[in-house]
């Protein structure tokens, strides 16, 4: 009876106009929070926090958070990894609470505004306050993970199976469009900071803080339009680590869903590490200026809108699984090419950015919609908690490998080429998953093309 309630009351029983209104509201959460991923995580915070850490470093180039020697150039990557550890501890608990309490929207609002406040607080990151920057990064990243987990878990509730690839792709397109729009404003402020009477550092801090204000402001739209659903299995979440164990134990009853999730965690670890570390690679290894980096990321945002919609159309013809596999081949070629980029020549970095943009949005959007078919009804938030662990720059193994490779070799080229392994292994793991059988075993209807 619980399954029928979810499928009819939350999906097929919805009036089309009401469902479309809720879908449009859902798109706006991508519009709200993607600015954080673009302006903060991808463009400004990596190089700026690295420069703040370098200002606090000793003569050998090391900072000492909690007495641990860390090369200043690795501090940002380690902070990203720490944020995922925090998210791992929090997300299963919040996901289970959302499913069992039916108060998903309230939890989404709390997570969104925690992340937005931490991001706005980056305005105060100046001088040698690298520890403040690291702490705000950890809070903002962990909060974004929790919020996106809750937002993603709405997908199987607001879209029937045949609509999900298109709805998910539109959500990503909305996000990349917002990222491009705000990045244009950031570029104007950064390049003309003297005209505004600002130093370069002050301009960067304003760009960081404005992302938090944008996030908090536009989050009001999905919070007004999304609806809570009655809990299928009412009850309280299990405290702490026991909830993570309980979630994993339940997932073992759906081994094919777990197999897809493993593949996704591997290849998305590579995607998110490229996103979070690309600006550091461009500035530190290739010697490119901040304006070049912003322009390249802007190009990614613009092309990612078209790429997300185009791959969504390919999925309707060839199926989401085949389209994702093709995108992983493209990622491997792009990343391997990045190793050979000549220093000080922006045109080649722009060419690399164009390739990333064309596959970025589609590979992520289709992964989200494909996973939604594999989630047992009534456990959307709990399962998307596990899914979110590697999403949007929150991966821990990729940044850790990137940081360790740089610390051991002193070369960002070696660090970037080490990430090829994630795409190759992810392709092999995904190719082995029988997706149709996985959907059936999860208790969901199988779309005509998947």
Tab-separated table of C-alpha atoms in Angstrom:
chain	number	residue	atom	x	y	z
A	1	UNK	CA	0.000	0.000	0.000
A	2	UNK	CA	2.898	2.371	0.763
A	3	UNK	CA	4.344	1.879	-2.737
A	4	UNK	CA	1.006	2.629	-4.380
A	5	UNK	CA	0.748	5.818	-2.326
A	6	UNK	CA	4.081	7.049	-3.587
A	7	UNK	CA	3.476	6.129	-7.212
A	8	UNK	CA	-0.012	7.531	-7.498
A	9	UNK	CA	-0.233	10.271	-4.904
A	10	UNK	CA	3.209	11.689	-5.662
A	11	UNK	CA	3.525	10.997	-9.364
A	12	UNK	CA	0.844	9.735	-11.707
A	13	UNK	CA	-2.014	11.080	-9.599
A	14	UNK	CA	-0.722	14.640	-9.776
A	15	UNK	CA	-2.590	16.971	-12.118
A	16	UNK	CA	-0.318	17.877	-15.068
A	17	UNK	CA	-0.451	21.620	-14.350
A	18	UNK	CA	0.441	21.116	-10.681
A	19	UNK	CA	3.231	18.720	-11.615
A	20	UNK	CA	4.692	21.176	-14.135
A	21	UNK	CA	4.568	23.975	-11.561
A	22	UNK	CA	6.442	21.844	-9.070
A	23	UNK	CA	8.987	20.833	-11.696
A	24	UNK	CA	9.635	24.474	-12.551
A	25	UNK	CA	10.174	25.222	-8.881
A	26	UNK	CA	12.570	22.281	-8.672
A	27	UNK	CA	14.620	23.667	-11.586
A	28	UNK	CA	15.188	26.835	-9.593
A	29	UNK	CA	17.164	25.074	-6.885
A	30	UNK	CA	19.788	24.256	-9.522
A	31	UNK	CA	19.530	27.922	-10.559
A	32	UNK	CA	20.133	28.983	-6.941
A	33	UNK	CA	22.996	26.756	-5.832
A	34	UNK	CA	24.945	26.198	-9.055
A	35	UNK	CA	26.434	29.678	-8.671
A	36	UNK	CA	28.276	28.363	-5.618
A	37	UNK	CA	29.741	25.482	-7.615
A	38	UNK	CA	30.768	27.795	-10.468
A	39	UNK	CA	31.933	31.058	-8.951
A	40	UNK	CA	33.135	29.768	-5.588
A	41	UNK	CA	34.365	26.212	-5.936
A	42	UNK	CA	35.489	26.208	-9.561
A	43	UNK	CA	36.818	29.735	-10.147
A	44	UNK	CA	37.630	31.917	-7.176
A	45	UNK	CA	38.079	29.953	-3.977
A	46	UNK	CA	40.759	27.484	-5.099
A	47	UNK	CA	43.352	30.031	-6.243
A	48	UNK	CA	42.369	32.599	-3.591
A	49	UNK	CA	42.436	30.194	-0.635
A	50	UNK	CA	45.732	28.811	-1.948
A	51	UNK	CA	47.173	32.343	-1.989
A	52	UNK	CA	45.913	32.960	1.559
A	53	UNK	CA	47.512	29.699	2.696
A	54	UNK	CA	50.753	30.644	0.953
A	55	UNK	CA	50.726	33.979	2.811
A	56	UNK	CA	50.547	32.041	6.081
A	57	UNK	CA	53.128	29.410	5.068
A	58	UNK	CA	56.554	29.001	6.600
A	59	UNK	CA	59.824	29.314	4.695
A	60	UNK	CA	59.417	25.780	3.290
A	61	UNK	CA	55.939	26.478	1.899
A	62	UNK	CA	53.995	24.577	4.583
A	63	UNK	CA	51.095	25.616	6.805
A	64	UNK	CA	50.373	23.778	10.045
A	65	UNK	CA	46.639	23.370	10.766
A	66	UNK	CA	46.316	21.640	14.148
A	67	UNK	CA	50.084	21.105	14.044
A	68	UNK	CA	49.975	18.969	10.873
A	69	UNK	CA	52.427	20.065	8.140
A	70	UNK	CA	50.532	20.631	4.869
A	71	UNK	CA	51.956	22.098	1.678
A	72	UNK	CA	50.074	25.338	1.037
A	73	UNK	CA	49.279	24.249	-2.527
A	74	UNK	CA	47.468	21.151	-1.205
A	75	UNK	CA	45.384	22.856	1.498
A	76	UNK	CA	42.366	23.559	-0.722
A	77	UNK	CA	42.193	19.968	-1.987
A	78	UNK	CA	42.432	18.599	1.546
A	79	UNK	CA	39.657	20.946	2.722
A	80	UNK	CA	37.383	19.633	-0.044
A	81	UNK	CA	38.142	16.078	1.091
A	82	UNK	CA	37.358	16.936	4.723
A	83	UNK	CA	34.017	18.422	3.684
A	84	UNK	CA	33.015	15.073	2.197
A	85	UNK	CA	33.879	13.232	5.387
A	86	UNK	CA	31.521	15.596	7.228
A	87	UNK	CA	28.853	15.037	4.565
A	88	UNK	CA	29.234	11.244	4.842
A	89	UNK	CA	28.380	11.455	8.530
A	90	UNK	CA	25.426	13.834	8.100
A	91	UNK	CA	23.647	12.879	4.861
A	92	UNK	CA	22.381	9.376	5.715
A	93	UNK	CA	20.869	10.683	8.945
A	94	UNK	CA	19.160	13.633	7.216
A	95	UNK	CA	18.005	11.473	4.302
A	96	UNK	CA	16.364	8.918	6.565
A	97	UNK	CA	14.777	11.698	8.629
A	98	UNK	CA	13.333	13.237	5.445
A	99	UNK	CA	11.830	9.942	4.257
A	100	UNK	CA	10.405	8.979	7.643
A	101	UNK	CA	9.143	12.366	8.783
A	102	UNK	CA	7.741	13.676	5.488
A	103	UNK	CA	9.372	17.068	6.215
A	104	UNK	CA	11.832	17.048	3.362
A	105	UNK	CA	11.216	20.675	2.378
A	106	UNK	CA	12.019	21.974	5.872
A	107	UNK	CA	15.305	20.069	5.927
A	108	UNK	CA	16.116	21.346	2.429
A	109	UNK	CA	15.634	24.926	3.609
A	110	UNK	CA	17.844	24.430	6.669
A	111	UNK	CA	20.678	22.936	4.617
A	112	UNK	CA	20.408	25.532	1.845
A	113	UNK	CA	20.581	28.498	4.194
A	114	UNK	CA	23.430	27.007	6.216
A	115	UNK	CA	25.461	26.706	3.021
A	116	UNK	CA	24.426	30.144	1.783
A	117	UNK	CA	25.415	31.772	5.092
A	118	UNK	CA	28.833	30.059	5.108
A	119	UNK	CA	29.432	31.188	1.534
A	120	UNK	CA	28.427	34.779	2.303
A	121	UNK	CA	30.834	34.625	5.254
A	122	UNK	CA	33.743	34.152	2.834
A	123	UNK	CA	33.707	37.940	2.456
A	124	UNK	CA	35.768	37.975	5.662
A	125	UNK	CA	38.478	35.683	4.249
A	126	UNK	CA	41.521	37.943	4.021
A	127	UNK	CA	45.181	38.190	4.981
A	128	UNK	CA	46.453	34.867	6.288
A	129	UNK	CA	43.108	33.522	7.567
A	130	UNK	CA	43.441	30.215	5.753
A	131	UNK	CA	41.861	28.313	8.659
A	132	UNK	CA	38.724	30.476	8.414
A	133	UNK	CA	38.590	29.797	4.684
A	134	UNK	CA	38.982	26.066	5.222
A	135	UNK	CA	36.270	25.996	7.887
A	136	UNK	CA	33.786	27.943	5.743
A	137	UNK	CA	34.557	25.692	2.766
A	138	UNK	CA	33.875	22.566	4.828
A	139	UNK	CA	30.547	23.923	6.119
A	140	UNK	CA	29.405	25.220	2.718
A	141	UNK	CA	30.364	22.038	0.852
A	142	UNK	CA	28.780	19.721	3.404
A	143	UNK	CA	25.594	21.815	3.483
A	144	UNK	CA	25.423	21.848	-0.308
A	145	UNK	CA	25.760	18.057	-0.343
A	146	UNK	CA	22.864	17.689	2.086
A	147	UNK	CA	20.683	20.191	0.221
A	148	UNK	CA	21.352	18.665	-3.207
A	149	UNK	CA	20.650	15.193	-1.841
A	150	UNK	CA	17.232	16.364	-0.674
A	151	UNK	CA	16.575	18.260	-3.921
A	152	UNK	CA	17.576	15.296	-6.098
A	153	UNK	CA	15.333	12.964	-4.105
A	154	UNK	CA	12.318	14.934	-5.358
A	155	UNK	CA	12.961	13.803	-8.957
A	156	UNK	CA	11.120	10.433	-8.797
A	157	UNK	CA	8.259	12.181	-6.972
A	158	UNK	CA	7.716	15.059	-9.419
A	159	UNK	CA	8.341	13.291	-12.751
A	160	UNK	CA	6.999	9.986	-14.118
A	161	UNK	CA	9.645	7.607	-15.572
A	162	UNK	CA	9.285	8.763	-19.182
A	163	UNK	CA	9.915	12.416	-18.214
A	164	UNK	CA	12.901	12.062	-15.903
A	165	UNK	CA	15.786	12.334	-18.373
A	166	UNK	CA	14.281	15.539	-19.785
A	167	UNK	CA	13.403	17.018	-16.366
A	168	UNK	CA	16.835	16.238	-14.939
A	169	UNK	CA	18.561	17.693	-18.012
A	170	UNK	CA	16.509	20.888	-17.790
A	171	UNK	CA	17.483	21.242	-14.143
A	172	UNK	CA	21.182	21.034	-14.995
A	173	UNK	CA	20.665	23.468	-17.885
A	174	UNK	CA	19.037	25.960	-15.497
A	175	UNK	CA	22.019	25.623	-13.172
A	176	UNK	CA	24.614	26.199	-15.848
A	177	UNK	CA	22.675	29.159	-17.242
A	178	UNK	CA	22.690	30.783	-13.799
A	179	UNK	CA	26.378	30.030	-13.410
A	180	UNK	CA	27.140	31.722	-16.718
A	181	UNK	CA	25.007	34.766	-15.914
A	182	UNK	CA	26.602	35.421	-12.524
A	183	UNK	CA	30.066	34.669	-13.830
A	184	UNK	CA	29.681	37.461	-16.399
A	185	UNK	CA	29.012	39.868	-13.534
A	186	UNK	CA	31.965	38.445	-11.612
A	187	UNK	CA	34.205	38.908	-14.630
A	188	UNK	CA	33.193	42.552	-14.988
A	189	UNK	CA	33.818	43.242	-11.298
A	190	UNK	CA	37.124	41.382	-11.232
A	191	UNK	CA	38.578	42.921	-14.384
A	192	UNK	CA	37.408	46.452	-13.551
A	193	UNK	CA	38.045	46.319	-9.806
A	194	UNK	CA	40.224	49.439	-9.966
A	195	UNK	CA	37.331	51.371	-11.507
A	196	UNK	CA	35.168	50.394	-8.555
A	197	UNK	CA	37.849	51.442	-6.069
A	198	UNK	CA	38.524	47.848	-5.020
A	199	UNK	CA	41.670	45.805	-4.699
A	200	UNK	CA	41.841	42.455	-6.500
A	201	UNK	CA	41.395	40.587	-3.214
A	202	UNK	CA	38.371	42.690	-2.270
A	203	UNK	CA	36.778	41.993	-5.652
A	204	UNK	CA	37.292	38.254	-5.170
A	205	UNK	CA	35.764	38.385	-1.684
A	206	UNK	CA	32.701	40.218	-3.028
A	207	UNK	CA	32.302	37.596	-5.756
A	208	UNK	CA	32.473	34.825	-3.139
A	209	UNK	CA	29.936	36.490	-0.850
A	210	UNK	CA	27.538	37.344	-3.696
A	211	UNK	CA	27.241	33.646	-4.516
A	212	UNK	CA	25.923	33.044	-1.017
A	213	UNK	CA	23.367	35.844	-1.366
A	214	UNK	CA	22.225	34.501	-4.763
A	215	UNK	CA	21.927	30.989	-3.323
A	216	UNK	CA	19.828	32.131	-0.392
A	217	UNK	CA	17.633	34.465	-2.422
A	218	UNK	CA	16.614	32.082	-5.208
A	219	UNK	CA	16.232	29.120	-2.846
A	220	UNK	CA	12.939	30.731	-1.829
A	221	UNK	CA	11.350	29.683	-5.153
A	222	UNK	CA	11.710	25.884	-4.772
A	223	UNK	CA	10.872	26.154	-1.080
A	224	UNK	CA	7.543	27.752	-2.026
A	225	UNK	CA	6.668	25.361	-4.867
A	226	UNK	CA	7.900	21.945	-3.763
A	227	UNK	CA	5.526	19.878	-1.643
A	228	UNK	CA	6.172	17.479	1.194
A	229	UNK	CA	4.807	13.961	0.736
A	230	UNK	CA	3.433	11.722	3.483
A	231	UNK	CA	6.044	9.351	4.852
A	232	UNK	CA	5.759	5.781	3.547
A	233	UNK	CA	7.335	4.312	6.694
A	234	UNK	CA	6.866	6.913	9.460
A	235	UNK	CA	9.370	6.860	12.269
A	236	UNK	CA	12.462	8.492	13.644
A	237	UNK	CA	15.853	8.191	12.009
A	238	UNK	CA	18.437	5.965	13.660
A	239	UNK	CA	21.067	8.078	15.442
A	240	UNK	CA	24.518	8.772	14.053
A	241	UNK	CA	26.676	6.130	12.437
A	242	UNK	CA	24.008	3.480	12.954
A	243	UNK	CA	21.903	5.222	10.289
A	244	UNK	CA	24.705	4.945	7.729
A	245	UNK	CA	25.036	1.252	8.548
A	246	UNK	CA	21.263	0.800	8.297
A	247	UNK	CA	21.161	2.511	4.904
A	248	UNK	CA	24.014	0.394	3.555
A	249	UNK	CA	22.389	-2.755	4.911
A	250	UNK	CA	19.155	-1.899	3.112
A	251	UNK	CA	21.064	-1.205	-0.104
A	252	UNK	CA	22.566	-4.682	0.040
A	253	UNK	CA	19.057	-5.979	-0.683
A	254	UNK	CA	19.344	-4.209	-4.055
A	255	UNK	CA	22.804	-5.249	-5.282
A	256	UNK	CA	22.306	-3.945	-8.830
A	257	UNK	CA	21.379	-0.499	-7.525
A	258	UNK	CA	24.505	-0.663	-5.403
A	259	UNK	CA	26.547	-1.702	-8.453
A	260	UNK	CA	25.371	1.362	-10.394
A	261	UNK	CA	26.077	3.584	-7.410
A	262	UNK	CA	29.611	2.218	-7.164
A	263	UNK	CA	30.236	2.987	-10.840
A	264	UNK	CA	28.803	6.474	-10.406
A	265	UNK	CA	30.881	7.185	-7.306
A	266	UNK	CA	34.028	6.247	-9.212
A	267	UNK	CA	33.559	8.224	-12.435
A	268	UNK	CA	31.871	11.178	-10.752
A	269	UNK	CA	34.800	11.390	-8.346
A	270	UNK	CA	36.912	12.131	-11.397
A	271	UNK	CA	34.419	14.640	-12.829
A	272	UNK	CA	34.108	16.574	-9.586
A	273	UNK	CA	37.850	16.662	-8.987
A	274	UNK	CA	38.416	18.102	-12.457
A	275	UNK	CA	35.792	20.773	-11.706
A	276	UNK	CA	37.202	21.708	-8.308
A	277	UNK	CA	40.905	21.615	-9.247
A	278	UNK	CA	40.891	22.924	-12.840
A	279	UNK	CA	41.403	26.548	-11.826
A	280	UNK	CA	44.326	25.599	-9.597
A	281	UNK	CA	45.854	23.632	-12.491
A	282	UNK	CA	45.361	26.553	-14.859
A	283	UNK	CA	46.831	29.160	-12.521
A	284	UNK	CA	49.660	27.206	-10.887
A	285	UNK	CA	50.822	24.862	-13.683
A	286	UNK	CA	49.866	26.730	-16.864
A	287	UNK	CA	50.511	30.210	-15.515
A	288	UNK	CA	47.177	31.600	-16.671
A	289	UNK	CA	45.660	34.740	-15.183
A	290	UNK	CA	42.423	34.908	-13.244
A	291	UNK	CA	40.567	36.611	-16.107
A	292	UNK	CA	41.518	33.736	-18.435
A	293	UNK	CA	40.299	31.197	-15.892
A	294	UNK	CA	37.003	33.005	-15.449
A	295	UNK	CA	36.530	33.207	-19.219
A	296	UNK	CA	37.208	29.484	-19.588
A	297	UNK	CA	34.737	28.567	-16.874
A	298	UNK	CA	32.184	30.905	-18.455
A	299	UNK	CA	32.655	29.018	-21.722
A	300	UNK	CA	32.051	25.756	-19.855
A	301	UNK	CA	28.824	27.122	-18.387
A	302	UNK	CA	27.464	28.299	-21.742
A	303	UNK	CA	28.289	25.085	-23.582
A	304	UNK	CA	27.088	22.941	-20.661
A	305	UNK	CA	23.549	24.271	-21.158
A	306	UNK	CA	23.553	23.068	-24.766
A	307	UNK	CA	25.433	19.888	-23.826
A	308	UNK	CA	22.942	18.910	-21.115
A	309	UNK	CA	19.975	19.356	-23.461
A	310	UNK	CA	21.749	17.631	-26.362
A	311	UNK	CA	22.739	14.582	-24.312
A	312	UNK	CA	19.192	14.457	-22.982
A	313	UNK	CA	17.967	14.154	-26.576
A	314	UNK	CA	20.581	11.476	-27.309
A	315	UNK	CA	19.341	9.546	-24.289
A	316	UNK	CA	15.804	9.518	-25.701
A	317	UNK	CA	17.170	7.861	-28.837
A	318	UNK	CA	19.927	5.610	-27.476
A	319	UNK	CA	19.116	5.286	-23.777
A	320	UNK	CA	20.676	7.005	-20.751
A	321	UNK	CA	23.163	4.218	-20.001
A	322	UNK	CA	24.740	4.204	-23.475
A	323	UNK	CA	24.871	7.990	-23.538
A	324	UNK	CA	26.651	8.100	-20.178
A	325	UNK	CA	29.183	5.497	-21.342
A	326	UNK	CA	29.923	7.610	-24.417
A	327	UNK	CA	30.448	10.677	-22.230
A	328	UNK	CA	32.978	8.782	-20.093
A	329	UNK	CA	35.035	8.005	-23.196
A	330	UNK	CA	34.978	11.714	-24.016
A	331	UNK	CA	36.040	12.607	-20.456
A	332	UNK	CA	39.022	10.255	-20.703
A	333	UNK	CA	40.206	11.802	-23.964
A	334	UNK	CA	39.725	15.353	-22.664
A	335	UNK	CA	41.628	14.728	-19.448
A	336	UNK	CA	44.501	12.973	-21.189
A	337	UNK	CA	44.736	15.919	-23.584
A	338	UNK	CA	44.876	18.317	-20.630
A	339	UNK	CA	48.158	16.781	-19.499
A	340	UNK	CA	49.904	18.065	-22.638
A	341	UNK	CA	48.551	21.621	-22.608
A	342	UNK	CA	51.367	24.158	-23.125
A	343	UNK	CA	51.874	26.717	-20.394
A	344	UNK	CA	50.993	30.346	-21.022
A	345	UNK	CA	48.752	29.718	-24.071
A	346	UNK	CA	45.110	30.411	-23.196
A	347	UNK	CA	43.679	29.229	-26.541
A	348	UNK	CA	44.421	25.597	-25.729
A	349	UNK	CA	42.922	25.930	-22.255
A	350	UNK	CA	39.767	27.359	-23.874
A	351	UNK	CA	39.643	24.392	-26.252
A	352	UNK	CA	39.844	22.037	-23.275
A	353	UNK	CA	37.099	24.008	-21.518
A	354	UNK	CA	34.855	23.677	-24.581
A	355	UNK	CA	35.224	19.899	-24.541
A	356	UNK	CA	34.438	19.742	-20.829
A	357	UNK	CA	31.359	21.917	-21.245
A	358	UNK	CA	29.855	19.723	-23.950
A	359	UNK	CA	29.923	16.562	-21.809
A	360	UNK	CA	29.704	17.929	-18.270
A	361	UNK	CA	26.023	18.701	-17.811
A	362	UNK	CA	24.716	15.730	-19.754
A	363	UNK	CA	26.799	13.105	-17.969
A	364	UNK	CA	25.650	14.417	-14.582
A	365	UNK	CA	22.000	14.985	-15.494
A	366	UNK	CA	21.572	11.523	-17.018
A	367	UNK	CA	23.323	9.864	-14.078
A	368	UNK	CA	20.831	11.527	-11.733
A	369	UNK	CA	17.794	10.482	-13.764
A	370	UNK	CA	19.083	6.934	-14.299
A	371	UNK	CA	19.680	6.473	-10.582
A	372	UNK	CA	16.158	7.702	-9.802
A	373	UNK	CA	14.804	4.601	-11.577
A	374	UNK	CA	16.878	2.353	-9.301
A	375	UNK	CA	15.631	3.738	-5.967
A	376	UNK	CA	12.996	1.680	-4.077
A	377	UNK	CA	9.808	3.748	-3.620
A	378	UNK	CA	9.656	5.538	-0.273
A	379	UNK	CA	13.434	5.659	0.216
A	380	UNK	CA	14.274	8.485	-2.184
A	381	UNK	CA	16.124	10.812	0.210
A	382	UNK	CA	17.909	7.983	1.991
A	383	UNK	CA	19.252	6.515	-1.259
A	384	UNK	CA	20.083	9.898	-2.767
A	385	UNK	CA	22.163	10.547	0.359
A	386	UNK	CA	24.520	7.810	-0.805
A	387	UNK	CA	24.329	9.113	-4.387
A	388	UNK	CA	25.241	12.635	-3.321
A	389	UNK	CA	28.477	11.604	-1.606
A	390	UNK	CA	30.412	12.128	-4.824
A	391	UNK	CA	28.355	14.897	-6.404
A	392	UNK	CA	29.271	18.512	-7.335
A	393	UNK	CA	32.859	18.694	-6.143
A	394	UNK	CA	32.282	16.831	-2.884
A	395	UNK	CA	34.333	13.742	-3.748
A	396	UNK	CA	37.037	12.909	-1.264
A	397	UNK	CA	39.237	10.343	-3.012
A	398	UNK	CA	39.834	12.400	-6.172
A	399	UNK	CA	40.950	15.600	-4.403
A	400	UNK	CA	42.973	13.492	-1.986
A	401	UNK	CA	44.757	11.734	-4.856
A	402	UNK	CA	45.248	15.064	-6.628
A	403	UNK	CA	46.692	16.657	-3.493
A	404	UNK	CA	48.921	13.708	-2.629
A	405	UNK	CA	50.245	13.427	-6.175
A	406	UNK	CA	51.175	17.098	-6.155
A	407	UNK	CA	52.699	16.851	-2.679
A	408	UNK	CA	54.863	13.882	-3.739
A	409	UNK	CA	55.870	15.107	-7.214
A	410	UNK	CA	55.458	18.881	-7.076
A	411	UNK	CA	53.785	18.672	-10.522
A	412	UNK	CA	50.156	19.562	-11.218
A	413	UNK	CA	50.454	17.757	-14.573
A	414	UNK	CA	51.085	14.491	-12.762
A	415	UNK	CA	48.188	15.312	-10.444
A	416	UNK	CA	45.742	15.911	-13.316
A	417	UNK	CA	46.711	12.791	-15.307
A	418	UNK	CA	46.248	10.611	-12.231
A	419	UNK	CA	42.490	11.228	-12.518
A	420	UNK	CA	42.173	9.247	-15.782
A	421	UNK	CA	41.882	6.088	-13.693
A	422	UNK	CA	38.489	7.213	-12.337
A	423	UNK	CA	36.936	7.443	-15.828
A	424	UNK	CA	38.344	4.170	-17.099
A	425	UNK	CA	37.291	2.209	-14.014
A	426	UNK	CA	33.896	3.938	-13.918
A	427	UNK	CA	33.238	2.967	-17.555
A	428	UNK	CA	34.080	-0.667	-16.888
A	429	UNK	CA	31.871	-0.817	-13.794
A	430	UNK	CA	28.874	0.857	-15.465
A	431	UNK	CA	29.137	-1.357	-18.557
A	432	UNK	CA	28.613	-4.410	-16.324
A	433	UNK	CA	25.348	-3.185	-14.734
A	434	UNK	CA	22.141	-4.762	-16.214
A	435	UNK	CA	20.071	-1.601	-15.840
A	436	UNK	CA	16.671	-2.990	-16.889
A	437	UNK	CA	16.875	-5.809	-14.364
A	438	UNK	CA	18.066	-3.357	-11.723
A	439	UNK	CA	14.970	-1.178	-12.260
A	440	UNK	CA	12.661	-4.185	-12.023
A	441	UNK	CA	14.309	-5.438	-8.830
A	442	UNK	CA	13.916	-1.975	-7.281
A	443	UNK	CA	10.156	-2.275	-7.838
A	444	UNK	CA	9.819	0.432	-10.505
A	445	UNK	CA	8.371	0.393	-14.044
A	446	UNK	CA	10.975	0.101	-16.807
A	447	UNK	CA	10.930	2.906	-19.427
A	448	UNK	CA	10.940	1.940	-23.103
A	449	UNK	CA	14.494	3.274	-23.509
A	450	UNK	CA	16.944	3.246	-20.650
